CSV table of C-alpha atoms and ligand atoms in Angstrom, one decimal:
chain,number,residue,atom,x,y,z
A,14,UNK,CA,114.9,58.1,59.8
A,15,UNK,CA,112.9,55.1,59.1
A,16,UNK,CA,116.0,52.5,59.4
A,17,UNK,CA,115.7,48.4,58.9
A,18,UNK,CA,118.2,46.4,60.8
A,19,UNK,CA,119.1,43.0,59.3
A,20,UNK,CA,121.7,40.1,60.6
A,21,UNK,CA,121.5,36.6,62.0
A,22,UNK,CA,120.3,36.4,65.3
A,23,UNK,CA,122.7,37.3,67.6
A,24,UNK,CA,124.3,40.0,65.3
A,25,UNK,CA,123.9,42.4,67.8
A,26,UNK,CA,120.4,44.0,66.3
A,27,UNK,CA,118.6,44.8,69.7
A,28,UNK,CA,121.9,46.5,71.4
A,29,UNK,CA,122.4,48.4,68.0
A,30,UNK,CA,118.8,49.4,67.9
A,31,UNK,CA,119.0,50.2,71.5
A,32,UNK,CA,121.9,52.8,71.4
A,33,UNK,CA,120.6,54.4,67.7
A,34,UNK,CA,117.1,54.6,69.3
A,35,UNK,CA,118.7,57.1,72.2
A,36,UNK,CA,121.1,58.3,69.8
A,37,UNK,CA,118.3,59.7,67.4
A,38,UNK,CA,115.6,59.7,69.2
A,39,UNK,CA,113.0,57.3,67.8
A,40,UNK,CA,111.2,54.5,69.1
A,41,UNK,CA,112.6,50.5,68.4
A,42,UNK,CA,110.4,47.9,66.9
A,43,UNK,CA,111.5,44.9,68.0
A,44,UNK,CA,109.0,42.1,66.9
A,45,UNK,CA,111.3,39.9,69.0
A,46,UNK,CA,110.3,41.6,72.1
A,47,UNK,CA,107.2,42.1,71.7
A,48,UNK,CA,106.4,38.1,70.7
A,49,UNK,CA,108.7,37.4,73.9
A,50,UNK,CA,106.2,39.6,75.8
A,51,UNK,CA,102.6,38.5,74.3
A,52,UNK,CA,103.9,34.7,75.7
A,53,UNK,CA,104.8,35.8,79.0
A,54,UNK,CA,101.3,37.3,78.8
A,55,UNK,CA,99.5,34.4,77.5
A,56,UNK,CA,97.7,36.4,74.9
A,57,UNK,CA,96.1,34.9,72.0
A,58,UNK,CA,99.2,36.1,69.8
A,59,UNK,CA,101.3,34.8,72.6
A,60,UNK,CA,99.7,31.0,72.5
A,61,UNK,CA,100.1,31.0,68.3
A,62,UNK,CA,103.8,32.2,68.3
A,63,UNK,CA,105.3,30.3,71.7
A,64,UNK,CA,105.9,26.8,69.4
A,65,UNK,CA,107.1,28.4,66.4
A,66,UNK,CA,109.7,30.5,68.5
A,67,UNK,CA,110.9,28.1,70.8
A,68,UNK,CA,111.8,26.2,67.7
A,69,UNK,CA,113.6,28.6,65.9
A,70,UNK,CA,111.2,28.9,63.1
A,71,UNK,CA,109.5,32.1,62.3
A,72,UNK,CA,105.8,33.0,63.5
A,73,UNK,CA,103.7,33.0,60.4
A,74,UNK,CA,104.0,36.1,58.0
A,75,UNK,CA,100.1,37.3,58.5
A,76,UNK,CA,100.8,37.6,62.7
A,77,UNK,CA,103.6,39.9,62.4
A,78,UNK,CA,102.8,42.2,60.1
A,79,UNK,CA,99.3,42.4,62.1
A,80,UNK,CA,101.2,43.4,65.3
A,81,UNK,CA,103.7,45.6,63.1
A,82,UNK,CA,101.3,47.7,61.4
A,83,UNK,CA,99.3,48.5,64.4
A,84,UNK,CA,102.3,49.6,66.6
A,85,UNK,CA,103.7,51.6,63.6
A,86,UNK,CA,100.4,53.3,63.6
A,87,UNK,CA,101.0,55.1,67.1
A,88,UNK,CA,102.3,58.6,67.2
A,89,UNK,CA,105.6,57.9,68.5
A,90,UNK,CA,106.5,56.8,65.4
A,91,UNK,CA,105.5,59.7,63.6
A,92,UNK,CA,109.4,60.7,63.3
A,93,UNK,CA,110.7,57.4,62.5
A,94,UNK,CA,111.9,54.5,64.2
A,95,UNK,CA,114.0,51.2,63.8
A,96,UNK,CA,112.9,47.9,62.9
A,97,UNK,CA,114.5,45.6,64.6
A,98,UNK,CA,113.9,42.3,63.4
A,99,UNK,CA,111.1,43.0,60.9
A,100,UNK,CA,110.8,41.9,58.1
A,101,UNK,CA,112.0,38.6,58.0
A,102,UNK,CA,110.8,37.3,55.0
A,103,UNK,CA,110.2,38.9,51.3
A,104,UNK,CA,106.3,38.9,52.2
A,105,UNK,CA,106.8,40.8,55.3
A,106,UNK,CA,109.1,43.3,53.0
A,107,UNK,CA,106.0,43.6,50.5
A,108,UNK,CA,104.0,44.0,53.0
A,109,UNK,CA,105.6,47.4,54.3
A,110,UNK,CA,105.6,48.6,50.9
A,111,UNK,CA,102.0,48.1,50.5
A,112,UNK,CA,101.4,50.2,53.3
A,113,UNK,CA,103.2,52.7,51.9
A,114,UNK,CA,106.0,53.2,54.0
A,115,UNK,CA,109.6,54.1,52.2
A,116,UNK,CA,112.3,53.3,54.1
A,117,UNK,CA,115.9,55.4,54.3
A,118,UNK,CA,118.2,52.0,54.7
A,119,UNK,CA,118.2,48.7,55.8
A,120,UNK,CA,121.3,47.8,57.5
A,121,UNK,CA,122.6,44.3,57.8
A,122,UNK,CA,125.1,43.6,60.5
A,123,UNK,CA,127.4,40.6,58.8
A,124,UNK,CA,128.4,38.1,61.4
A,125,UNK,CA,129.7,34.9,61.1
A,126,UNK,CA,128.0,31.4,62.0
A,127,UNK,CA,131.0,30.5,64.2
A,128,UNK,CA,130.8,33.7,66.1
A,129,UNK,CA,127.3,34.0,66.9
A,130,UNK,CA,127.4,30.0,68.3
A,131,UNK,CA,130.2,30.9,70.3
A,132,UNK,CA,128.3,34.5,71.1
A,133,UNK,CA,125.0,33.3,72.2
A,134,UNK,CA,126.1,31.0,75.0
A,135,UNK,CA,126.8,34.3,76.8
A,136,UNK,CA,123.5,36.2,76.2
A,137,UNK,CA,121.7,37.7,79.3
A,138,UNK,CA,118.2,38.9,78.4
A,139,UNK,CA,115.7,40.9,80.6
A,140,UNK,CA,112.3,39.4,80.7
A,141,UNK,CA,111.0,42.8,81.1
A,142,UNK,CA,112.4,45.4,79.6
A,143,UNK,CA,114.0,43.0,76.7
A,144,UNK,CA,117.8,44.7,77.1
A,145,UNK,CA,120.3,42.3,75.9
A,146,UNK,CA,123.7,41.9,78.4
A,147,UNK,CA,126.5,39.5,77.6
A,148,UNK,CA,129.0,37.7,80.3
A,149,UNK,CA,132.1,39.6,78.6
A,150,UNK,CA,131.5,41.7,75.5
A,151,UNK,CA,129.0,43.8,77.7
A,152,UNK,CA,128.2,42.6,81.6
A,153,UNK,CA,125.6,44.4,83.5
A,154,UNK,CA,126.7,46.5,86.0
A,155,UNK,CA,125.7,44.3,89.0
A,156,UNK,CA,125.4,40.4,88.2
A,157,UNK,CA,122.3,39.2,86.7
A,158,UNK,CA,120.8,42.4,87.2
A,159,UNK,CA,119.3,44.4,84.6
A,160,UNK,CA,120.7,48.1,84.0
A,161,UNK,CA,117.7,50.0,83.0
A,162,UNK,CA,115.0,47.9,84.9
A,163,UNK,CA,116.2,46.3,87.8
A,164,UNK,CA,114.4,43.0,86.7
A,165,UNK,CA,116.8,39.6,87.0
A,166,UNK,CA,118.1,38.6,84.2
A,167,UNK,CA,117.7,35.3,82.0
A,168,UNK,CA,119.1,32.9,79.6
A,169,UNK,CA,116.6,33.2,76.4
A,170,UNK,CA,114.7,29.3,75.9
A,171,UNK,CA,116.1,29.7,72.2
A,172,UNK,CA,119.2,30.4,73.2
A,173,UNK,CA,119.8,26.6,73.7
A,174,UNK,CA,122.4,25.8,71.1
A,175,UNK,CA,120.7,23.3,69.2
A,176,UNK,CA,117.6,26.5,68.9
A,177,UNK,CA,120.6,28.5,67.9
A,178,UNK,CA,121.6,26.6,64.7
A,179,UNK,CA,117.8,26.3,63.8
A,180,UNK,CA,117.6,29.8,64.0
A,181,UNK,CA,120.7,30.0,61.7
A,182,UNK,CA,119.4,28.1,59.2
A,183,UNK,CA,116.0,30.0,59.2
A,184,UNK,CA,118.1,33.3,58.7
A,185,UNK,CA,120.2,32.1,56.2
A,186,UNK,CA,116.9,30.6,54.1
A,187,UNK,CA,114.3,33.0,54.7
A,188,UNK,CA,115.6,36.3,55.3
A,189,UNK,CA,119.1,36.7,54.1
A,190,UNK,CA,117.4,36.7,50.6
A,191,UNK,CA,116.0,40.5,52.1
A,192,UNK,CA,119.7,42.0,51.2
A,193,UNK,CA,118.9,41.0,47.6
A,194,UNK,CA,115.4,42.7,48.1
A,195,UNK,CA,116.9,46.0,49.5
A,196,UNK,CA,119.7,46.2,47.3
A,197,UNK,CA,117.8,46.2,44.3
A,198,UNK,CA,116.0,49.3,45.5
A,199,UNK,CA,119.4,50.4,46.5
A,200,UNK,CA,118.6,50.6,50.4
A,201,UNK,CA,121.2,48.2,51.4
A,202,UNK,CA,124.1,49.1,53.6
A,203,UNK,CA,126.3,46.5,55.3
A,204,UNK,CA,128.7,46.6,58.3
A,205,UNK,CA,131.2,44.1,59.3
A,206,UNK,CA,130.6,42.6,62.5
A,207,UNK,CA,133.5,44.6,65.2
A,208,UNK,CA,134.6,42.7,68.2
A,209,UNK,CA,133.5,45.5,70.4
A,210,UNK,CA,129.6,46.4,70.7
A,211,UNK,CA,131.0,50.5,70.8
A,212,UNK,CA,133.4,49.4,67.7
A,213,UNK,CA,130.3,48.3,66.1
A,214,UNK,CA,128.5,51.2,66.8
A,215,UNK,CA,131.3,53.0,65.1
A,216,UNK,CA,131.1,51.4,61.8
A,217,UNK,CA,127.4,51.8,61.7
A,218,UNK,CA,127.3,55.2,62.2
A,219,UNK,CA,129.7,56.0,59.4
A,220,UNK,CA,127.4,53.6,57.6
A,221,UNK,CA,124.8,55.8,58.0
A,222,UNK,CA,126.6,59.1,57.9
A,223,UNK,CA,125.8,60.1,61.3
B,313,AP5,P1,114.4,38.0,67.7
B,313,AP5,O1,114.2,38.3,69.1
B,313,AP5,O2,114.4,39.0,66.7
B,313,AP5,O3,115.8,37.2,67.6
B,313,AP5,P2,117.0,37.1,66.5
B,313,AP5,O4,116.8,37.8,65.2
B,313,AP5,O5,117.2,35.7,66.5
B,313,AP5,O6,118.0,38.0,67.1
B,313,AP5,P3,118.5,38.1,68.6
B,313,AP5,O7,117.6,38.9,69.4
B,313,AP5,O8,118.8,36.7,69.1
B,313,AP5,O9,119.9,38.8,68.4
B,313,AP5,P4,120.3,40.3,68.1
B,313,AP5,O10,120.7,40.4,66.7
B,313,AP5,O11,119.2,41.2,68.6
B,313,AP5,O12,121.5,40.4,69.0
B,313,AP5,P5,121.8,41.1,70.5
B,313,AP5,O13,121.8,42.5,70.3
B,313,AP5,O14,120.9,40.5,71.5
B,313,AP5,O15,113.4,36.9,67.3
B,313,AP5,C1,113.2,35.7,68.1
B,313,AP5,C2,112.2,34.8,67.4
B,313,AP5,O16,110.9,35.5,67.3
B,313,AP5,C3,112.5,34.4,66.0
B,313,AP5,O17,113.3,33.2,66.0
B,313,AP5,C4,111.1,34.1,65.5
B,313,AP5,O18,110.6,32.9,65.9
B,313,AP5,C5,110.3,35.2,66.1
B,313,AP5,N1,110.2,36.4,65.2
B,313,AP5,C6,110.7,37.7,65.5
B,313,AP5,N2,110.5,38.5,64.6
B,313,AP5,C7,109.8,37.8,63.6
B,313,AP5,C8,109.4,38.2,62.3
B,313,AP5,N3,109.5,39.4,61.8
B,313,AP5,N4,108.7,37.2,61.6
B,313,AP5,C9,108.6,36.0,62.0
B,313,AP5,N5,109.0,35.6,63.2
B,313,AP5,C10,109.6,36.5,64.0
B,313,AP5,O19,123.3,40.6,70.7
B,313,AP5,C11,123.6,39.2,71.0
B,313,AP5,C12,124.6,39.1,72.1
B,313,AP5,O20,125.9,39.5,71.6
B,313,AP5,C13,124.3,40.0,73.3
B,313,AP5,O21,124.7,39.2,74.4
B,313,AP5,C14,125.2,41.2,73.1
B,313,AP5,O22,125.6,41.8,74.3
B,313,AP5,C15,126.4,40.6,72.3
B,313,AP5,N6,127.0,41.5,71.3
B,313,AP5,C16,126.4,42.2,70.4
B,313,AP5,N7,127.3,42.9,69.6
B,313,AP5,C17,128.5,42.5,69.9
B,313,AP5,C18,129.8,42.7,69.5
B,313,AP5,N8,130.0,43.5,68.4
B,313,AP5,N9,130.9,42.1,70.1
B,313,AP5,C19,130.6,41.3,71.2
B,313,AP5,N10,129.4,41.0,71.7
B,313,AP5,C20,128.3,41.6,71.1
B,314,MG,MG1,117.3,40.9,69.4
């Protein structure tokens, strides 16, 4: 299964990925994390994307699909695995095809501006591992500790509302113009948004027929 996820930030991509990863047991690629991680680093990638994403604007097209089609290259992907994320932009999409890679679906999770404002305030990320928690739709077990890595968790620099509605408008300008893309090719599925991550999961997997 070589599956796209799509929605506006905060649509609930990385915990979707994160449970369909385990579920079918295939790596995530989430170009979210691993920008997040190349800053915290202080590599060179790190130092070109840090302005871009701390102003909600997307790193440049070139960068990403450099760091996407080396990690897609490992073995673990051999079986498939989730994009999560990526692309973002028709170029990126061309760029995949150009490689050669056909993928099964891309699957946008539909999400209202109003909601994901509202959602984002309550975001708890792990700096390590990249998990996403949430205050009340999905609380780590013990507070403001991660689940899986035990690392303590944080509030995302772009999460600052203002970053938030930046980010919005990026979506709705660059890459909501991707459903168009995939549907053409007839790769599109789309799930309504669910007020519960597992009711979400639900609708997704019927999506996909799993
Ligand atoms: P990235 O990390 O990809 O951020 P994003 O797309 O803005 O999406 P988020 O990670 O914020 O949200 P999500 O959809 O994963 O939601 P989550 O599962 O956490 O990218 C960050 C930046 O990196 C970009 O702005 C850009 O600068 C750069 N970048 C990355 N990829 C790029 C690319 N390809 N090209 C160029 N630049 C790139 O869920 C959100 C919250 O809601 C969580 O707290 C969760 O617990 C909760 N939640 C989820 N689902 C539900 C539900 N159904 N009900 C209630 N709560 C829910
Ligand atoms: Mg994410």
């Amino acid at each position: 299964m070589k599956l796209i996820l799509l929605g506006a930030p905060g649509a609930g991509k990385g915990t979707q990925a994160e449970i369909f990863s385990k579920r079918l047991n295939i790596p995530t690629i989430s170009t979210g994390n691993i920008l997040r991680a190349a800053m915290k680093n202080g590599t060179p990638v790190g130092l070109q994307a840090r302005e871009y994403v701390e102003s909600g604007k997307l790193v440049p097209d070139a960068v990403v699909i450099g760091i996407v089609q080396e990690r897609l290259a490992e073995p673990d992907c051999a079986d498939g695995y989730i994009l999560d994320g990526m692309p973002r932009t028709i170029p990126q999409a061309e760029a995949l095809e150009s490689c050669g890679i056909e993928i099964d679906c891309a699957l946008s999770i539909e999400v209202s501006d109003d909601v994901i404002i509202e959602r984002m305030s309550g975001r708890r990320t792990c700096p390590d591992c990249g998990a996403s928690f949430h205050v009340r739709s999905n609380p780590p077990k013990q507070d403001g500790v991660c689940d899986l890595c035990g690392a303590a968790l944080t509030i995302r620099a772009d999460d600052a509302p203002e970053t938030v509605r930046a980010r919005l408008a990026t979506y709705h300008q660059e890459t909501e113009p991707l459903k168009a893309f995939y549907a053409a090719r007839g790769k599109l599925k789309t799930v309504d948004n669910q007020p519960t991550i597992e009711a979400t999961t639900a609708e997704i997997a019927r999506a996909l027929g799993l």
